[in-house]
Amino acid sequence: MTSHRPRPRKSLGQHFLIDPNIVRKIMRLAALQPNETVLEIGPGRGILTRALCAEAQTVIAVELDQKLSDDLAEELAGSHNLDLRRGDGLAFPYDTLPWGTVVVANLPYYVSTPLLFKLFDARVRIDRMILMLQTEVARRLVAKPGTPDYGILSVLTQYWVEASLAFRVSASCFRPSPNVGSSVVKLVTRTQPVAHTVHEASFVRVVRAAFAHRRKTLANSLRDEGFQSEPIALALARVGIESSQRAERLSIEEFLALAEVLAMPEVDD
Ligand code: SAM
């Protein structure tokens, strides 16, 4: 056991899980197989790491805090399937992950969205992710069109993964307790796309541009982000979307159709 524990660094999102029931619920949801590799971002004091090492073949754990990482290396010295790396989860070489990796993490909330995008970029190597997130972010991941939480994060997440909200976690399950709500989500990488697209980059660009100015109509938001008025009008008409429509009403399929048409050379001129 490590003798001296430094104060948790809130600037690094250090809210440590202290409730073994929550660890059990996360493990049940992860349903790890003995041949699977797990990536954990931010192992902290290792409450999840210990459980992961007991069930997975290998656990790659990336911790930014030097002291926490040193303490964990000492405490889990007997866990021979732990591959502990001191470093930033944002700079981790995701392209080195084995195929079928499972990500299980209580993410540092201050950096959860950029981390999510890193994980999405690496999705071909990831089978599923069980993530503790700020409830507000978790709700955005699973939000449906026409709801206030629906935005870029919802569309892109649901395009790449099947996202479900698993359960909420009370602030009293952490030390120190966070002053935001926490929820666990399950994200399963899609093996079949929602709809076929040959223009994924165009889709991502259109989604980002559509939501860039939330109070404007879709057409105006796209125009303000560099799309030309005429191709926008043509594309909206072809896809059958009213020019007065707002981005938050469009389904993923409609964004995909719009992006396909906008990417066509005769429309893009
Ligand atoms: N997994 C532990 C638990 O459940 O108790 C700790 C979770 S705590 C919410 C987030 C952890 O992420 C902290 O240990 C923190 O030091 C670490 N962390 C913060 N920023 C990080 C980053 N950019 N890359 C890797 N780890 C980071």
Short mmCIF file of N, CA and C in Angstrom, two decimals, residues 15 59 61 109 223 233 256 262:
data_model
loop_
_atom_site.label_atom_id
_atom_site.label_comp_id
_atom_site.label_asym_id
_atom_site.label_seq_id
_atom_site.Cartn_x
_atom_site.Cartn_y
_atom_site.Cartn_z
N HIS A 15 -11.60 12.58 -9.81
CA HIS A 15 -12.72 12.21 -8.92
C HIS A 15 -12.71 10.68 -8.92
N VAL A 59 -4.30 -5.34 -19.96
CA VAL A 59 -4.91 -4.04 -19.68
C VAL A 59 -3.85 -2.97 -19.95
N ALA A 61 -3.15 0.76 -19.54
CA ALA A 61 -3.70 1.87 -18.76
C ALA A 61 -2.82 3.09 -18.93
N TYR A 109 -13.32 14.29 -16.97
CA TYR A 109 -14.40 15.01 -17.67
C TYR A 109 -13.92 16.23 -18.45
N ARG A 223 -24.17 28.25 -45.21
CA ARG A 223 -23.61 29.36 -46.00
C ARG A 223 -22.54 30.10 -45.19
N ALA A 233 -29.13 25.39 -51.87
CA ALA A 233 -30.55 25.36 -52.24
C ALA A 233 -30.85 24.14 -53.09
N LEU A 256 -26.58 12.52 -44.15
CA LEU A 256 -25.80 11.74 -45.10
C LEU A 256 -26.23 12.05 -46.53
N LEU A 262 -24.13 17.43 -51.74
CA LEU A 262 -23.21 18.58 -51.73
C LEU A 262 -21.82 18.21 -52.23
#
